[in-house]
mmCIF file of C-alpha atoms in Angstrom:
data_model
loop_
_atom_site.group_PDB
_atom_site.id
_atom_site.type_symbol
_atom_site.label_atom_id
_atom_site.label_comp_id
_atom_site.label_asym_id
_atom_site.label_seq_id
_atom_site.Cartn_x
_atom_site.Cartn_y
_atom_site.Cartn_z
ATOM 1 C CA MET A 1463 115.109 70.051 84.769
ATOM 2 C CA ILE A 1464 113.506 73.293 86.012
ATOM 3 C CA PRO A 1465 115.768 75.223 88.422
ATOM 4 C CA GLN A 1466 114.520 75.308 92.027
ATOM 5 C CA SER A 1467 114.017 79.103 91.991
ATOM 6 C CA ARG A 1468 112.123 78.909 88.708
ATOM 7 C CA PHE A 1469 109.967 76.047 90.002
ATOM 8 C CA SER A 1470 109.121 78.003 93.172
ATOM 9 C CA SER A 1471 108.082 81.006 91.101
ATOM 10 C CA LEU A 1472 105.858 78.874 88.883
ATOM 11 C CA LEU A 1473 104.296 77.191 91.897
ATOM 12 C CA LEU A 1474 103.600 80.523 93.590
ATOM 13 C CA GLY A 1475 102.104 81.927 90.393
ATOM 14 C CA ALA A 1476 99.849 78.897 90.010
ATOM 15 C CA MET A 1477 98.679 79.192 93.615
ATOM 16 C CA LEU A 1478 97.846 82.867 93.121
ATOM 17 C CA TRP A 1479 96.095 82.183 89.807
ATOM 18 C CA PHE A 1480 93.850 79.475 91.240
ATOM 19 C CA SER A 1481 93.145 81.547 94.364
ATOM 20 C CA LEU A 1482 91.905 84.579 92.401
ATOM 21 C CA PRO A 1483 88.497 83.082 91.486
ATOM 22 C CA ALA A 1484 88.036 82.008 95.118
ATOM 23 C CA LEU A 1485 88.832 85.509 96.349
ATOM 24 C CA ALA A 1486 86.527 87.065 93.770
ATOM 25 C CA GLU A 1487 83.747 84.656 94.727
ATOM 26 C CA GLU A 1488 84.308 85.386 98.419
ATOM 27 C CA HIS A 1489 83.967 89.133 97.883
ATOM 28 C CA ALA A 1490 80.990 88.676 95.548
ATOM 29 C CA ASP A 1491 79.141 86.940 98.382
ATOM 30 C CA TRP A 1492 79.680 89.838 100.773
ATOM 31 C CA PRO A 1493 76.627 91.953 101.676
ATOM 32 C CA LYS A 1494 76.022 95.155 99.732
ATOM 33 C CA GLY A 1495 78.208 97.929 101.086
ATOM 34 C CA HIS A 1496 80.976 95.579 102.258
ATOM 35 C CA TYR A 1497 84.296 95.882 100.414
ATOM 36 C CA PRO A 1498 87.864 94.636 100.825
ATOM 37 C CA LEU A 1499 90.135 97.550 101.617
ATOM 38 C CA PRO A 1500 92.039 98.550 98.474
ATOM 39 C CA GLU A 1501 95.692 97.541 98.561
ATOM 40 C CA SER A 1502 96.505 100.948 97.096
ATOM 41 C CA GLY A 1503 94.403 104.041 96.616
ATOM 42 C CA ASP A 1504 91.145 105.064 98.241
ATOM 43 C CA ILE A 1505 88.346 104.051 95.841
ATOM 44 C CA ILE A 1506 85.829 101.276 96.515
ATOM 45 C CA GLY A 1507 82.759 99.953 94.713
ATOM 46 C CA GLU A 1508 81.338 100.461 91.249
ATOM 47 C CA VAL A 1509 78.367 102.245 89.698
ATOM 48 C CA TYR A 1510 75.744 99.880 88.269
ATOM 49 C CA THR A 1511 72.127 99.959 87.084
ATOM 50 C CA VAL A 1512 68.995 98.001 87.973
ATOM 51 C CA GLU A 1513 65.417 97.994 86.714
ATOM 52 C CA THR A 1514 62.477 98.777 88.968
ATOM 53 C CA ARG A 1515 59.855 96.179 89.725
ATOM 54 C CA GLU A 1516 56.105 96.705 89.714
ATOM 55 C CA GLU A 1517 54.870 99.189 92.351
ATOM 56 C CA GLU A 1518 58.439 99.688 93.613
ATOM 57 C CA THR A 1519 59.406 103.232 94.620
ATOM 58 C CA LEU A 1520 62.818 104.791 94.133
ATOM 59 C CA LEU A 1521 63.236 104.727 97.912
ATOM 60 C CA ASP A 1522 62.591 100.965 97.888
ATOM 61 C CA VAL A 1523 65.407 100.586 95.364
ATOM 62 C CA ALA A 1524 67.683 102.800 97.450
ATOM 63 C CA ARG A 1525 67.143 100.735 100.582
ATOM 64 C CA GLU A 1526 67.690 97.443 98.789
ATOM 65 C CA HIS A 1527 70.966 98.670 97.319
ATOM 66 C CA ASN A 1528 72.491 100.387 100.365
ATOM 67 C CA VAL A 1529 71.971 104.023 99.395
ATOM 68 C CA GLY A 1530 69.978 106.865 100.915
ATOM 69 C CA TYR A 1531 67.482 109.431 99.684
ATOM 70 C CA GLU A 1532 69.894 112.175 98.571
ATOM 71 C CA GLU A 1533 72.217 109.705 96.834
ATOM 72 C CA ILE A 1534 69.503 108.005 94.798
ATOM 73 C CA ARG A 1535 67.859 111.318 93.915
ATOM 74 C CA LEU A 1536 71.080 112.941 92.688
ATOM 75 C CA ALA A 1537 71.991 109.866 90.635
ATOM 76 C CA ASN A 1538 68.532 109.691 89.026
ATOM 77 C CA PRO A 1539 67.198 113.252 88.715
ATOM 78 C CA GLU A 1540 64.699 112.345 85.979
ATOM 79 C CA VAL A 1541 63.170 109.358 87.797
ATOM 80 C CA SER A 1542 60.027 109.781 89.906
ATOM 81 C CA ILE A 1543 60.588 109.127 93.608
ATOM 82 C CA TRP A 1544 57.206 107.527 94.215
ATOM 83 C CA VAL A 1545 56.106 106.120 90.835
ATOM 84 C CA PRO A 1546 59.170 105.328 88.713
ATOM 85 C CA GLY A 1547 57.239 102.679 86.784
ATOM 86 C CA GLU A 1548 58.042 99.033 86.201
ATOM 87 C CA GLY A 1549 61.209 98.423 84.182
ATOM 88 C CA THR A 1550 62.666 101.910 84.709
ATOM 89 C CA GLU A 1551 66.468 101.910 84.712
ATOM 90 C CA VAL A 1552 67.930 103.238 87.973
ATOM 91 C CA VAL A 1553 71.586 104.141 88.552
ATOM 92 C CA ILE A 1554 73.055 102.857 91.824
ATOM 93 C CA PRO A 1555 75.911 105.201 92.863
ATOM 94 C CA ALA A 1556 78.015 102.625 94.709
ATOM 95 C CA ARG A 1557 81.481 103.938 93.746
ATOM 96 C CA ARG A 1558 83.028 105.981 96.545
ATOM 97 C CA ILE A 1559 86.229 107.573 97.754
ATOM 98 C CA LEU A 1560 87.091 106.621 101.317
ATOM 99 C CA PRO A 1561 87.176 109.549 103.773
ATOM 100 C CA PRO A 1562 90.690 110.991 104.252
ATOM 101 C CA VAL A 1563 91.046 109.951 107.904
ATOM 102 C CA ALA A 1564 92.424 106.943 109.763
ATOM 103 C CA ARG A 1565 90.740 103.694 108.739
ATOM 104 C CA GLU A 1566 89.698 102.537 112.189
ATOM 105 C CA GLY A 1567 86.489 102.153 114.125
ATOM 106 C CA ILE A 1568 83.550 104.173 112.830
ATOM 107 C CA VAL A 1569 83.896 107.199 110.545
ATOM 108 C CA ILE A 1570 80.805 109.333 109.930
ATOM 109 C CA ASN A 1571 80.951 111.872 107.103
ATOM 110 C CA ILE A 1572 77.925 114.082 107.674
ATOM 111 C CA ALA A 1573 78.452 115.921 104.364
ATOM 112 C CA GLU A 1574 78.099 112.577 102.623
ATOM 113 C CA LEU A 1575 75.275 111.264 104.845
ATOM 114 C CA ARG A 1576 77.231 108.037 105.204
ATOM 115 C CA LEU A 1577 78.858 105.900 107.886
ATOM 116 C CA TYR A 1578 82.003 103.817 107.369
ATOM 117 C CA TYR A 1579 82.890 100.960 109.720
ATOM 118 C CA TYR A 1580 86.350 99.395 109.721
ATOM 119 C CA PRO A 1581 85.965 96.217 111.808
ATOM 120 C CA GLU A 1582 88.952 94.582 113.394
ATOM 121 C CA VAL A 1583 89.809 91.361 111.553
ATOM 122 C CA GLY A 1584 91.524 88.207 112.704
ATOM 123 C CA GLU A 1585 94.646 86.634 111.281
ATOM 124 C CA GLY A 1586 94.097 85.521 107.703
ATOM 125 C CA GLU A 1587 90.924 87.585 107.273
ATOM 126 C CA THR A 1588 90.617 90.207 104.548
ATOM 127 C CA PRO A 1589 90.725 93.786 105.903
ATOM 128 C CA ARG A 1590 87.464 95.419 104.913
ATOM 129 C CA VAL A 1591 85.221 98.428 105.179
ATOM 130 C CA GLU A 1592 81.466 98.476 105.573
ATOM 131 C CA THR A 1593 79.546 101.573 104.548
ATOM 132 C CA TYR A 1594 75.935 102.517 105.273
ATOM 133 C CA PRO A 1595 73.645 105.477 104.436
ATOM 134 C CA ILE A 1596 72.514 107.496 107.446
ATOM 135 C CA GLY A 1597 70.176 110.287 108.486
ATOM 136 C CA ILE A 1598 71.621 113.186 110.485
ATOM 137 C CA GLY A 1599 70.590 116.364 112.275
ATOM 138 C CA ARG A 1600 68.566 118.970 110.420
ATOM 139 C CA ASP A 1601 69.227 122.717 110.490
ATOM 140 C CA GLY A 1602 69.428 123.936 114.054
ATOM 141 C CA TYR A 1603 70.134 120.421 115.346
ATOM 142 C CA ASP A 1604 73.533 119.821 113.780
ATOM 143 C CA THR A 1605 75.229 116.509 114.462
ATOM 144 C CA PRO A 1606 78.379 117.413 116.441
ATOM 145 C CA LEU A 1607 81.797 116.933 114.873
ATOM 146 C CA GLY A 1608 84.832 115.439 116.579
ATOM 147 C CA VAL A 1609 86.287 112.206 117.890
ATOM 148 C CA THR A 1610 84.299 110.249 120.459
ATOM 149 C CA LYS A 1611 83.583 106.580 121.214
ATOM 150 C CA THR A 1612 80.738 104.151 121.739
ATOM 151 C CA THR A 1613 79.798 103.571 125.365
ATOM 152 C CA MET A 1614 76.832 101.198 125.503
ATOM 153 C CA ARG A 1615 74.529 99.155 123.271
ATOM 154 C CA LEU A 1616 70.796 98.984 123.956
ATOM 155 C CA ASN A 1617 68.516 96.321 122.525
ATOM 156 C CA ASP A 1618 64.852 97.422 122.296
ATOM 157 C CA PRO A 1619 65.563 100.812 123.883
ATOM 158 C CA ALA A 1620 62.905 103.035 125.393
ATOM 159 C CA TRP A 1621 62.827 106.598 124.076
ATOM 160 C CA TYR A 1622 62.679 109.599 126.348
ATOM 161 C CA PRO A 1623 61.640 112.663 124.311
ATOM 162 C CA PRO A 1624 64.124 115.494 124.916
ATOM 163 C CA ARG A 1625 63.038 118.558 126.821
ATOM 164 C CA SER A 1626 63.045 120.780 123.728
ATOM 165 C CA MET A 1627 60.658 118.432 121.941
ATOM 166 C CA ARG A 1628 58.355 118.202 124.946
ATOM 167 C CA GLU A 1629 58.214 121.999 125.183
ATOM 168 C CA GLU A 1630 57.491 122.402 121.468
ATOM 169 C CA ALA A 1631 54.761 119.755 121.631
ATOM 170 C CA ALA A 1632 53.245 121.342 124.717
ATOM 171 C CA GLU A 1633 53.024 124.698 122.906
ATOM 172 C CA ARG A 1634 51.066 122.945 120.138
ATOM 173 C CA GLY A 1635 48.739 121.486 122.742
ATOM 174 C CA ASP A 1636 49.931 117.928 122.077
ATOM 175 C CA PRO A 1637 52.400 116.991 124.822
ATOM 176 C CA PRO A 1638 54.235 113.717 124.194
ATOM 177 C CA PRO A 1639 54.485 110.917 126.749
ATOM 178 C CA ALA A 1640 57.381 111.027 129.196
ATOM 179 C CA VAL A 1641 58.681 107.765 127.738
ATOM 180 C CA VAL A 1642 57.942 105.745 124.600
ATOM 181 C CA PRO A 1643 58.383 101.994 125.187
ATOM 182 C CA PRO A 1644 59.906 99.619 122.612
ATOM 183 C CA GLY A 1645 57.649 98.958 119.666
ATOM 184 C CA PRO A 1646 56.564 100.301 116.265
ATOM 185 C CA ASP A 1647 56.034 103.854 117.598
ATOM 186 C CA ASN A 1648 59.549 104.120 119.009
ATOM 187 C CA PRO A 1649 61.663 106.435 116.779
ATOM 188 C CA LEU A 1650 64.874 104.716 117.979
ATOM 189 C CA GLY A 1651 63.874 101.445 116.375
ATOM 190 C CA SER A 1652 65.009 98.222 118.015
ATOM 191 C CA HIS A 1653 68.744 98.991 118.402
ATOM 192 C CA ALA A 1654 70.732 101.931 119.735
ATOM 193 C CA ILE A 1655 74.454 102.543 120.275
ATOM 194 C CA LEU A 1656 75.217 105.303 122.762
ATOM 195 C CA LEU A 1657 78.069 107.726 122.114
ATOM 196 C CA ASP A 1658 80.281 109.440 124.649
ATOM 197 C CA ILE A 1659 78.483 112.708 123.803
ATOM 198 C CA PRO A 1660 75.509 113.189 126.140
ATOM 199 C CA GLY A 1661 72.222 112.751 124.317
ATOM 200 C CA TYR A 1662 73.647 111.458 121.015
ATOM 201 C CA LEU A 1663 73.216 107.943 119.625
ATOM 202 C CA ILE A 1664 73.551 105.813 116.527
ATOM 203 C CA HIS A 1665 70.181 104.090 116.257
ATOM 204 C CA GLY A 1666 67.572 102.529 114.031
ATOM 205 C CA THR A 1667 64.325 104.199 113.030
ATOM 206 C CA ASN A 1668 60.633 103.588 112.520
ATOM 207 C CA GLN A 1669 60.712 105.969 109.534
ATOM 208 C CA PRO A 1670 63.256 104.438 107.131
ATOM 209 C CA ASP A 1671 62.304 106.792 104.281
ATOM 210 C CA GLY A 1672 64.237 109.487 106.166
ATOM 211 C CA ILE A 1673 67.575 107.712 105.763
ATOM 212 C CA GLY A 1674 69.804 109.825 103.562
ATOM 213 C CA MET A 1675 68.208 113.067 104.773
ATOM 214 C CA ARG A 1676 68.973 115.783 107.314
ATOM 215 C CA ALA A 1677 65.909 115.150 109.427
ATOM 216 C CA SER A 1678 66.896 114.169 112.978
ATOM 217 C CA ARG A 1679 67.609 116.226 116.088
ATOM 218 C CA GLY A 1680 71.303 115.435 115.855
ATOM 219 C CA CYS A 1681 71.433 111.665 116.292
ATOM 220 C CA ILE A 1682 72.646 109.325 113.541
ATOM 221 C CA ARG A 1683 69.894 107.143 112.111
ATOM 222 C CA MET A 1684 70.402 103.903 110.172
ATOM 223 C CA TYR A 1685 68.102 101.530 108.322
ATOM 224 C CA PRO A 1686 66.796 98.963 110.852
ATOM 225 C CA GLU A 1687 68.573 96.090 109.114
ATOM 226 C CA ASP A 1688 71.857 98.024 108.976
ATOM 227 C CA ILE A 1689 72.001 98.888 112.678
ATOM 228 C CA ALA A 1690 71.019 95.291 113.442
ATOM 229 C CA SER A 1691 73.900 93.965 111.314
ATOM 230 C CA VAL A 1692 76.580 95.983 113.154
ATOM 231 C CA PHE A 1693 75.008 96.060 116.617
ATOM 232 C CA ASP A 1694 76.673 92.913 117.971
ATOM 233 C CA ARG A 1695 79.963 93.574 116.148
ATOM 234 C CA VAL A 1696 80.751 97.078 117.416
ATOM 235 C CA PRO A 1697 82.460 96.707 120.807
ATOM 236 C CA ASP A 1698 81.877 99.268 123.525
ATOM 237 C CA GLY A 1699 84.693 101.797 123.398
ATOM 238 C CA THR A 1700 84.938 101.774 119.590
ATOM 239 C CA LYS A 1701 86.403 105.012 118.230
ATOM 240 C CA VAL A 1702 83.909 107.210 116.360
ATOM 241 C CA ASN A 1703 85.248 110.018 114.167
ATOM 242 C CA ILE A 1704 82.529 112.436 113.003
ATOM 243 C CA ILE A 1705 83.772 114.631 110.162
ATOM 244 C CA GLU A 1706 82.417 117.014 107.546
ATOM 245 C CA GLN A 1707 84.224 116.318 104.266
ATOM 246 C CA PRO A 1708 82.122 117.541 101.325
ATOM 247 C CA ILE A 1709 85.012 117.163 98.832
ATOM 248 C CA LYS A 1710 87.046 113.975 98.581
ATOM 249 C CA VAL A 1711 90.070 113.375 96.347
ATOM 250 C CA ALA A 1712 91.802 110.167 95.307
ATOM 251 C CA TRP A 1713 94.436 109.145 92.786
ATOM 252 C CA GLU A 1714 94.196 106.020 90.656
ATOM 253 C CA ASP A 1715 96.301 105.079 87.631
ATOM 254 C CA GLY A 1716 97.923 108.508 87.751
ATOM 255 C CA LYS A 1717 94.582 110.315 87.459
ATOM 256 C CA ALA A 1718 92.864 112.561 89.975
ATOM 257 C CA HIS A 1719 89.367 111.484 91.050
ATOM 258 C CA VAL A 1720 87.029 113.871 92.869
ATOM 259 C CA GLN A 1721 83.741 113.300 94.684
ATOM 260 C CA VAL A 1722 81.691 116.356 95.709
ATOM 261 C CA TYR A 1723 78.521 116.299 97.823
ATOM 262 C CA GLN A 1724 77.716 119.925 98.500
ATOM 263 C CA ALA A 1725 77.981 123.032 96.366
ATOM 264 C CA LEU A 1726 80.787 125.274 97.559
ATOM 265 C CA GLU A 1727 78.387 128.120 98.327
ATOM 266 C CA ASP A 1728 76.294 125.829 100.549
ATOM 267 C CA GLN A 1729 79.232 124.586 102.611
ATOM 268 C CA GLU A 1730 79.746 126.174 106.001
ATOM 269 C CA HIS A 1731 83.494 125.817 105.592
ATOM 270 C CA GLY A 1732 83.477 125.717 101.794
ATOM 271 C CA MET A 1733 86.542 127.814 101.087
ATOM 272 C CA GLN A 1734 88.591 125.850 103.596
ATOM 273 C CA ALA A 1735 87.502 122.577 101.958
ATOM 274 C CA TYR A 1736 88.358 123.985 98.524
ATOM 275 C CA LEU A 1737 91.827 125.089 99.619
ATOM 276 C CA GLU A 1738 92.446 121.686 101.213
ATOM 277 C CA THR A 1739 91.454 120.041 97.935
ATOM 278 C CA LEU A 1740 93.881 122.207 95.974
ATOM 279 C CA ALA A 1741 96.612 121.421 98.502
ATOM 280 C CA ILE A 1742 96.038 117.670 98.053
ATOM 281 C CA LEU A 1743 96.233 118.006 94.269
ATOM 282 C CA GLU A 1744 99.358 120.155 94.450
ATOM 283 C CA ARG A 1745 101.116 117.818 96.880
ATOM 284 C CA HIS A 1746 100.561 114.943 94.495
ATOM 285 C CA ASP A 1747 101.743 117.070 91.586
ATOM 286 C CA GLN A 1748 105.020 117.660 93.401
ATOM 287 C CA GLU A 1749 105.543 113.925 93.872
ATOM 288 C CA ALA A 1750 104.526 112.967 90.327
ATOM 289 C CA PRO A 1751 103.575 115.943 88.172
ATOM 290 C CA VAL A 1752 100.085 115.474 86.736
ATOM 291 C CA SER A 1753 98.088 118.389 85.343
ATOM 292 C CA VAL A 1754 94.376 118.670 86.096
ATOM 293 C CA ASP A 1755 91.603 120.812 84.656
ATOM 294 C CA TYR A 1756 90.741 123.260 87.419
ATOM 295 C CA GLU A 1757 87.846 124.655 85.378
ATOM 296 C CA GLN A 1758 86.262 121.210 85.474
ATOM 297 C CA LEU A 1759 86.847 121.076 89.233
ATOM 298 C CA ARG A 1760 85.129 124.430 89.641
ATOM 299 C CA GLY A 1761 82.135 123.135 87.691
ATOM 300 C CA LEU A 1762 81.868 120.128 90.018
ATOM 301 C CA LEU A 1763 81.985 122.418 93.038
ATOM 302 C CA GLU A 1764 79.199 124.565 91.636
ATOM 303 C CA ASP A 1765 76.921 121.672 90.638
ATOM 304 C CA PRO A 1766 77.848 118.503 92.575
ATOM 305 C CA ASP A 1767 76.060 115.179 92.184
ATOM 306 C CA GLY A 1768 78.076 112.867 94.446
ATOM 307 C CA ARG A 1769 79.650 110.894 91.594
ATOM 308 C CA VAL A 1770 83.315 109.921 91.508
ATOM 309 C CA VAL A 1771 84.594 111.964 88.564
ATOM 310 C CA VAL A 1772 87.979 111.730 86.850
ATOM 311 C CA LEU A 1773 89.525 115.169 86.401
ATOM 312 C CA ALA A 1774 90.653 115.715 82.834
ATOM 313 C CA PRO A 1775 94.201 116.960 82.149
ATOM 314 C CA ALA A 1776 94.668 120.707 81.964
ATOM 315 C CA PRO A 1777 93.987 122.021 78.457
ATOM 316 C CA GLU A 1778 97.006 122.861 76.358
ATOM 317 C CA PRO A 1779 97.787 126.597 76.364
ATOM 318 C CA GLU A 1780 97.065 128.414 73.122
ATOM 319 C CA VAL A 1781 100.182 129.062 71.085
ATOM 320 C CA LEU A 1782 100.360 132.456 69.364
ATOM 321 C CA VAL A 1783 101.991 132.730 65.987
ATOM 322 C CA GLU A 1784 105.309 134.442 66.652
ATOM 323 C CA GLU A 1785 107.471 136.128 64.022
ATOM 324 C CA LYS A 1786 110.091 133.433 64.396
ATOM 325 C CA ASP A 1787 107.491 130.751 63.583
ATOM 326 C CA ARG A 1788 106.478 132.285 60.259
ATOM 327 C CA GLY A 1789 108.812 130.071 58.270
ATOM 328 C CA LEU A 1790 106.492 127.093 58.523
ATOM 329 C CA TYR A 1791 103.493 129.141 57.373
ATOM 330 C CA ASP A 1792 105.532 130.696 54.555
ATOM 331 C CA ASP A 1793 106.453 127.199 53.423
ATOM 332 C CA LEU A 1794 102.755 126.358 53.335
ATOM 333 C CA GLY A 1795 102.063 129.392 51.132
ATOM 334 C CA ILE A 1796 100.138 131.418 53.704
ATOM 335 C CA ARG A 1797 100.350 135.117 52.995
ATOM 336 C CA ASP A 1798 101.730 137.635 55.482
ATOM 337 C CA ASP A 1799 98.573 139.738 55.464
ATOM 338 C CA PHE A 1800 96.585 136.732 56.626
ATOM 339 C CA LEU A 1801 99.034 136.123 59.497
ATOM 340 C CA ASP A 1802 98.890 139.778 60.477
ATOM 341 C CA ALA A 1803 95.100 139.621 60.613
ATOM 342 C CA LEU A 1804 95.280 136.404 62.672
ATOM 343 C CA GLU A 1805 97.574 138.018 65.242
ATOM 344 C CA THR A 1806 95.354 141.084 65.432
#
C-alpha cells in the first residue's frame, strides 16, 4: 500500500504534469505581445524568424508581429525596408527584459519606444504583461517623463491642432482647420486615452508606419488595432509611469543579460544610466559572485541593437611565469634562456 503522504505527492505531480500542456496551449493562444509574468527573473518572449510574403514590406512584417520601425530595422540591417522580396528571412526581436519599475498599470519606456501594460487579473487568472510598440515625441517635442494617470477615454475623438502647429502652418501659408473631425484624416485615429498631463494622450494614428519612431509632438502613438485592444480595458485613473531606461539588466540561470537601445554617447543621461547598470551588476555580484566581461558591455553600449545579450564571464587574467614556477618548465625541458626571453 502506498503511504498517504506518498500518494498525495504522486497525485499532485500527476495534476501538474497533465496541466502543463493546457497552460502551454493557453499561453500559445494569447495575442502577440501578451506574456505570463515570469515567476522569477525579468525576461519575456523569444526571438524567432519569419519569411516575407509577396509584395510585403518590412514594416508590414513589423506590424503583424508587434514590433516597430526601429526594432525591425536594427534586427534586420541588411533587409530592404520597402522591397525585402518574397521568401526573405526576417528576425522578429520579441525577447525583452521588463523595465526595472513596479509592474502595475502602464509603463512607457521612451528609450525603448515601447509600452507595457500590466492589467489587473481576477482570482485564478494568470498574471500577465502586454507590450506594444509606440511612437513618441521627436526632438524639441520630448515626451515628458514622470508618473501620471489616465483621466478619460475618447472614442472617435476630434483633433484640435495645437497653437504651435497652427502658427507654423500659418507661416507656410497653409493654416490648418480649427478642428479635425473623426475620420481618415484625423491623426488621433479612432481611440484616445487622455493623461493627467495637459495636452498629452495615448492615441491611435492614421499613419501607422510612424510607430516605432520619434515623430510625434510629444504624445504616445499606437497602432490602431493596439489602442483598440486596450481601450476598453484601461480604467480611468490607471497609473502611467513614463521612464527613460536605455539599458536594462536581468539575471537568468546565474548569467547577466543586457539589453541596450541607445549608444551611450547619444543618451542624454548616458553616464548615469551606465553607472546604474554597473551598480546593478555589482549588487548581484555581492549576493552571488558572478564575473562579467565589462569589455563586452562597453561594446554593447557603443553599438547597441536592442537584442537581449548574455554577458560572457570576465576573461581569466594572464599569468606571468614567475621564478618559483620554473620547476614545471624545467621538468618539460624548456631552457632558461627561452624563459628569460618570454618574460622580457
